[in-house]
Coordinates of C-alpha atoms in Angstrom, one line a residue:
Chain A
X6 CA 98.5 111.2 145.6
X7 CA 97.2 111.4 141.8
X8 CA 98.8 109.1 139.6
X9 CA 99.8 109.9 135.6
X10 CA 96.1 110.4 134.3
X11 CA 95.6 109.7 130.4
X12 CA 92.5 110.6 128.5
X13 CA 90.3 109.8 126.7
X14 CA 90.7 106.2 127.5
X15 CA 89.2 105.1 124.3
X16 CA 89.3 106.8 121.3
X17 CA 88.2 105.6 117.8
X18 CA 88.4 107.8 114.8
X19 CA 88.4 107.0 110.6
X20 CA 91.6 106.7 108.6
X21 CA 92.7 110.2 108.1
X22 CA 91.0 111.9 110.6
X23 CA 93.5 114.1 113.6
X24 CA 93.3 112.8 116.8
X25 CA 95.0 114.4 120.1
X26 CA 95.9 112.3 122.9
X27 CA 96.8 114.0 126.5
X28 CA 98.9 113.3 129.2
X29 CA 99.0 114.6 132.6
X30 CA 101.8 113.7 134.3
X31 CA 102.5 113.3 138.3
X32 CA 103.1 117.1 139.6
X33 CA 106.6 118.0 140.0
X34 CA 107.8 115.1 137.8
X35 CA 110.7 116.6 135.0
X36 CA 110.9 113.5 132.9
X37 CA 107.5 112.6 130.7
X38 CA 107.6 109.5 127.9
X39 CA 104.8 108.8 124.9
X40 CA 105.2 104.9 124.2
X41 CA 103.2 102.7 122.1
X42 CA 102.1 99.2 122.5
X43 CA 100.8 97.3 119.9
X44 CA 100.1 93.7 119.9
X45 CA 102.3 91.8 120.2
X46 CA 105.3 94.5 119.3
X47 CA 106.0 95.4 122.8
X48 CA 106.7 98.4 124.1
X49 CA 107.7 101.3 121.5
X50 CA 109.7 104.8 122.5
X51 CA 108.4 107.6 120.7
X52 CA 109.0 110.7 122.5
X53 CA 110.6 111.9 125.9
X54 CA 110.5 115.1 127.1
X55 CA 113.0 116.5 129.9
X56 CA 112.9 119.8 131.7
X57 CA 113.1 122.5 129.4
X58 CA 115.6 120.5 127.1
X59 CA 114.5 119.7 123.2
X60 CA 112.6 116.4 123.6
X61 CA 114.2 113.3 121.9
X62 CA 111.6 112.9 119.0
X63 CA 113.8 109.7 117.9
X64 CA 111.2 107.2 118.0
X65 CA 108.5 109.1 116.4
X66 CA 107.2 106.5 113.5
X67 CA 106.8 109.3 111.0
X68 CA 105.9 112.9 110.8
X69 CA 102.2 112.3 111.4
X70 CA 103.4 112.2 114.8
X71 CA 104.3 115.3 116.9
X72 CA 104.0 116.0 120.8
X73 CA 104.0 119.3 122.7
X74 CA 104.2 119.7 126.4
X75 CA 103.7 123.0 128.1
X76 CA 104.9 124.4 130.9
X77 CA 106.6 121.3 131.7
X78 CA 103.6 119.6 133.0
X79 CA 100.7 118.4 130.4
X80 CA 101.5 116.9 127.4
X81 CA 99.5 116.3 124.2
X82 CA 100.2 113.9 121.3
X83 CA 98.7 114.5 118.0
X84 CA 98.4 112.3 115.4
X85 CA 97.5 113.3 112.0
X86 CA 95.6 111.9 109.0
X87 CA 95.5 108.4 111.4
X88 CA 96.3 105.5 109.1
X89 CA 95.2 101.8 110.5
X90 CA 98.7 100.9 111.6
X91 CA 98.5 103.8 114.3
X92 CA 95.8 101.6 115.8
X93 CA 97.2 101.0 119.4
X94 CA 97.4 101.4 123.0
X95 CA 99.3 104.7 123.8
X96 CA 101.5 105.3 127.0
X97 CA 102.9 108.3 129.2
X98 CA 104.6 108.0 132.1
X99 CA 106.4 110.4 134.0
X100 CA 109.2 110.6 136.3
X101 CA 110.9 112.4 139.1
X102 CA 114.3 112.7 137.0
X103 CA 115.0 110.6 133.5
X104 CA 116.7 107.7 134.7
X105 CA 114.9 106.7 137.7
X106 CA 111.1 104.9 138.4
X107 CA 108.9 105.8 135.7
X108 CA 104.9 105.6 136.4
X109 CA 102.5 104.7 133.7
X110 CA 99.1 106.5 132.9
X111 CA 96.5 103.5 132.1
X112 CA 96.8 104.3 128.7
X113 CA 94.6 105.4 125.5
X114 CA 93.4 102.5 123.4
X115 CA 93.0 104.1 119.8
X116 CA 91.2 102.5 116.9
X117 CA 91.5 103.3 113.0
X118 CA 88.6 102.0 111.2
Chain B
X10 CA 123.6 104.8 123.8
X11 CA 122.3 101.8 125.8
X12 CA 120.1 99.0 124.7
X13 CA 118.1 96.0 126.1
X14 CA 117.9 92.7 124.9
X15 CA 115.4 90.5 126.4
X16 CA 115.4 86.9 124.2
X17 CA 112.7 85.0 125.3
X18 CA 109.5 86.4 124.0
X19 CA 106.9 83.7 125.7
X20 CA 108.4 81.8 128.7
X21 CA 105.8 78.9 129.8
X22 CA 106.0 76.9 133.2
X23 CA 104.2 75.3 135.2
X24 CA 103.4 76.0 138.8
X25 CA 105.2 76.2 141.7
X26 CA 108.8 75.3 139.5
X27 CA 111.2 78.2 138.9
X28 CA 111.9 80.5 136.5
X29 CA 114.2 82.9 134.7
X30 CA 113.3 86.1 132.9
X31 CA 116.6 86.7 130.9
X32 CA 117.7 90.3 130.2
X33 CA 121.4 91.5 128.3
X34 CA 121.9 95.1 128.1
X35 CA 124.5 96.8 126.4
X36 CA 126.0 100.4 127.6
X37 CA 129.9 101.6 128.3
X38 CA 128.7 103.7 130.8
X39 CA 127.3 102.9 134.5
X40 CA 124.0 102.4 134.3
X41 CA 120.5 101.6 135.9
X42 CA 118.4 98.6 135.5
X43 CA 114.7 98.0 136.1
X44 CA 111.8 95.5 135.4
X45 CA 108.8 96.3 134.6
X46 CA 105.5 94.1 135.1
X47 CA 102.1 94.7 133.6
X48 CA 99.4 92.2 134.6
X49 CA 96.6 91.3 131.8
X50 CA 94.7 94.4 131.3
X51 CA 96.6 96.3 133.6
X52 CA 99.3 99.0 133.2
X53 CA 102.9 98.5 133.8
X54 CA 104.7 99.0 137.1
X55 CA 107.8 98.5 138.8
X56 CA 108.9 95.5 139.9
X57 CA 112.2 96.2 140.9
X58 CA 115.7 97.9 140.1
X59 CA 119.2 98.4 141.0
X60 CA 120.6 101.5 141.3
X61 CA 123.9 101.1 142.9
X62 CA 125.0 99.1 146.3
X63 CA 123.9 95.4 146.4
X64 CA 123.8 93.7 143.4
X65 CA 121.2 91.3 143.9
X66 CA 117.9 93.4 144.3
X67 CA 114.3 91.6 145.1
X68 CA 110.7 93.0 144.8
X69 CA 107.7 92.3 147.3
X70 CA 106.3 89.3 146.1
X71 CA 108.9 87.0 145.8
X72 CA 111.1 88.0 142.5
X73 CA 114.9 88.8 142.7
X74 CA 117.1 89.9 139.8
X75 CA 121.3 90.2 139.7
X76 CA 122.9 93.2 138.1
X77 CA 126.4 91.4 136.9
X78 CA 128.3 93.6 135.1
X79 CA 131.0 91.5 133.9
X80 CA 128.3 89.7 132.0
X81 CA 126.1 92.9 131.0
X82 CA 122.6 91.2 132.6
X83 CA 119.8 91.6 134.6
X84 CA 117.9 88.3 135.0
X85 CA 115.0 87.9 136.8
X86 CA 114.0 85.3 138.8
X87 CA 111.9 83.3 141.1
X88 CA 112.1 80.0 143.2
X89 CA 108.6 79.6 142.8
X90 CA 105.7 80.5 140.8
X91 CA 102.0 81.2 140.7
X92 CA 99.3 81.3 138.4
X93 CA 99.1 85.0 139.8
X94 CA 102.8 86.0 138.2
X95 CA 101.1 85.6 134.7
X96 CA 102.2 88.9 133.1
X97 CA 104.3 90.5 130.7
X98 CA 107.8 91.6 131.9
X99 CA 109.9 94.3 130.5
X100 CA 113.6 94.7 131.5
X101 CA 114.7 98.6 131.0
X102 CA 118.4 100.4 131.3
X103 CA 119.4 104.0 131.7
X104 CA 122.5 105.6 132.3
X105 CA 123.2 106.3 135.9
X106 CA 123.3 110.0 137.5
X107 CA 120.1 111.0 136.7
X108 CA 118.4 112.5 133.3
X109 CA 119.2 109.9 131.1
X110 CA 116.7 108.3 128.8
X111 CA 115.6 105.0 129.7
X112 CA 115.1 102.2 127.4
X113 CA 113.0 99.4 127.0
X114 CA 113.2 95.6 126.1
X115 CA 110.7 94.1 123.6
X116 CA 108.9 92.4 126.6
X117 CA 108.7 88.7 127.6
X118 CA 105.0 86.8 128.8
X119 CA 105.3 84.7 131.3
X120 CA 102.7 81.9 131.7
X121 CA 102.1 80.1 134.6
X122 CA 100.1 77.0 133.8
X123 CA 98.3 75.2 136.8

C-alpha cells in the first residue's frame, strides 16, 4: 500500500518569503507528526496531531510556524517570513494510533537563501 | 511527561566487534519503547520495539534491545557488525495504551569502519 507521501521534496525559497509544506499521511492512520531535522540537531518535535483532539503545538520554534490538518487526513505546514535557520529537512509521519509504529514520509529538504 | 536520553552521539567500531547503542528514558507511567534507524540518505524506520510481553525484543537483521525497567533503559545491541549498519539510530518512548505522544532521542551515528 501507499506509504506517507511528502511534497515538494525540495523546496528553496528567500528569507521572508511563505512557504507550505504538505503531508499526506497513510489512509486510516489517526496520529500524524511534523518533525525537523537539521544537521547535526537530531530529530526535532514540532507538531502532532491526533483524531479530532487540539494538536500539541509544543514544539513549534516560534509563531512563524503553524500546521492545519483537515478532515483528519492531509496536513499542511506553513512557514512564514522563512528566516535561514528554518533551513532543514522536514518530517511527517503518521500512525495507526499515537503510541505505536510511526512511518516516515521521505521528507522536504527546504533551503533559505 | 516522558523523555529519552540517548548519550552517545557518534559511536565508532570497527567490523565484525560488538556494539551498544545506549538509551535511558524517563516516565512514571508504563510505557512503549522503539528504535528508529535511518540509513544515509534514507528516511527513518523501525527497527524494533517492545510493547509488552518479552522483554528482550530483536529486529530482522541481527539487532536486539532489553526493556529493563528497574534501570529505565532500552539499549541496543548487536554481537556483530557490518559496514552495512552505518546509520543514525534514534531510541523513542510513549506511554502505553495507545494515543500517547511519542518522543524522540537526539539520535546516535553509528560507524562501522572496515
Amino acid at each position: 500500500g501507499a506509504g506517507v507521501s511528502q511534497s515538494p521534496s525540495n523546496k528553496v525559497t528567500e528569507k521572508g518569503k511563505d512557504v507550505e509544506l504538505r503531508c499526506d499521511p497513510i489512509s486510516g492512520h489517526t496520529a500524524l507528526y511534523w518533525y525537523r531535522q537539521s544537521l547535526g540537531q537530531g530529530l526535532e518535535f514540532l507538531i502532532y496531531f491526533q483524531g479530532n483532539s487540539a494538536p500539541d503545538k509544543s514544539g513549534l520554534p516560534s509563531d512563524r510556524f503553524s500546521a492545519e490538518r483537515t478532515g483528519g487526513s492531509v496536513s499542511t505546514l506553513t512557514i512564514q517570513r522563512t528566516q535561514q535557520e528554518d533551513s532543514a529537512v522536514y518530517l511527517c509521519a503518521s500512525s495507526l494510533e499515537s503510541g505505536d509504529t510511526q512511518y516516515f514520509g521521505p521528507g522536504t529538504r527546504l533551503t533559505v537563501l | 511527561a516522558q523523555s529519552v536520553t540517548q548519550l552517545d552521539s557518534q559511536v565508532p567500531v570497527f567490523e565484525e566487534a560488538p556494539v551498544e547503542l545506549r538509551c535511558n528514558y524517563s516516565s512514571s507511567v508504563s510505557v512503549y519503547l522503539f528504535w528508529y534507524v535511518q540509513y544515509p540518505n534514507q528516511g527513518l524506520q523501525l527497527l524494533l520495539k517492545y510493547l509488552s510481553g518479552s522483554t528482550l525484543v530483536k529486529s530482522i537483521n541481527g539487532f536486539e534491545a532489553e526493556f529493563n525497567k528497574s534501570q529505565t533503559s532500552f539499549h541496543l545491541r548487536k554481537p556483530s557488525v557490518h559496514i552495512s549498519d552505518t546509520a543514525e539510530y534514534f531510541c523513542a518512548v510513549s506511554r502505553s495504551g495507545g494515543y500517547q505522544k511519542v518522543t524522540f532521542g537526539t539520535g546516535t551515528k553509528l560507524q562501522v569502519i572496515p
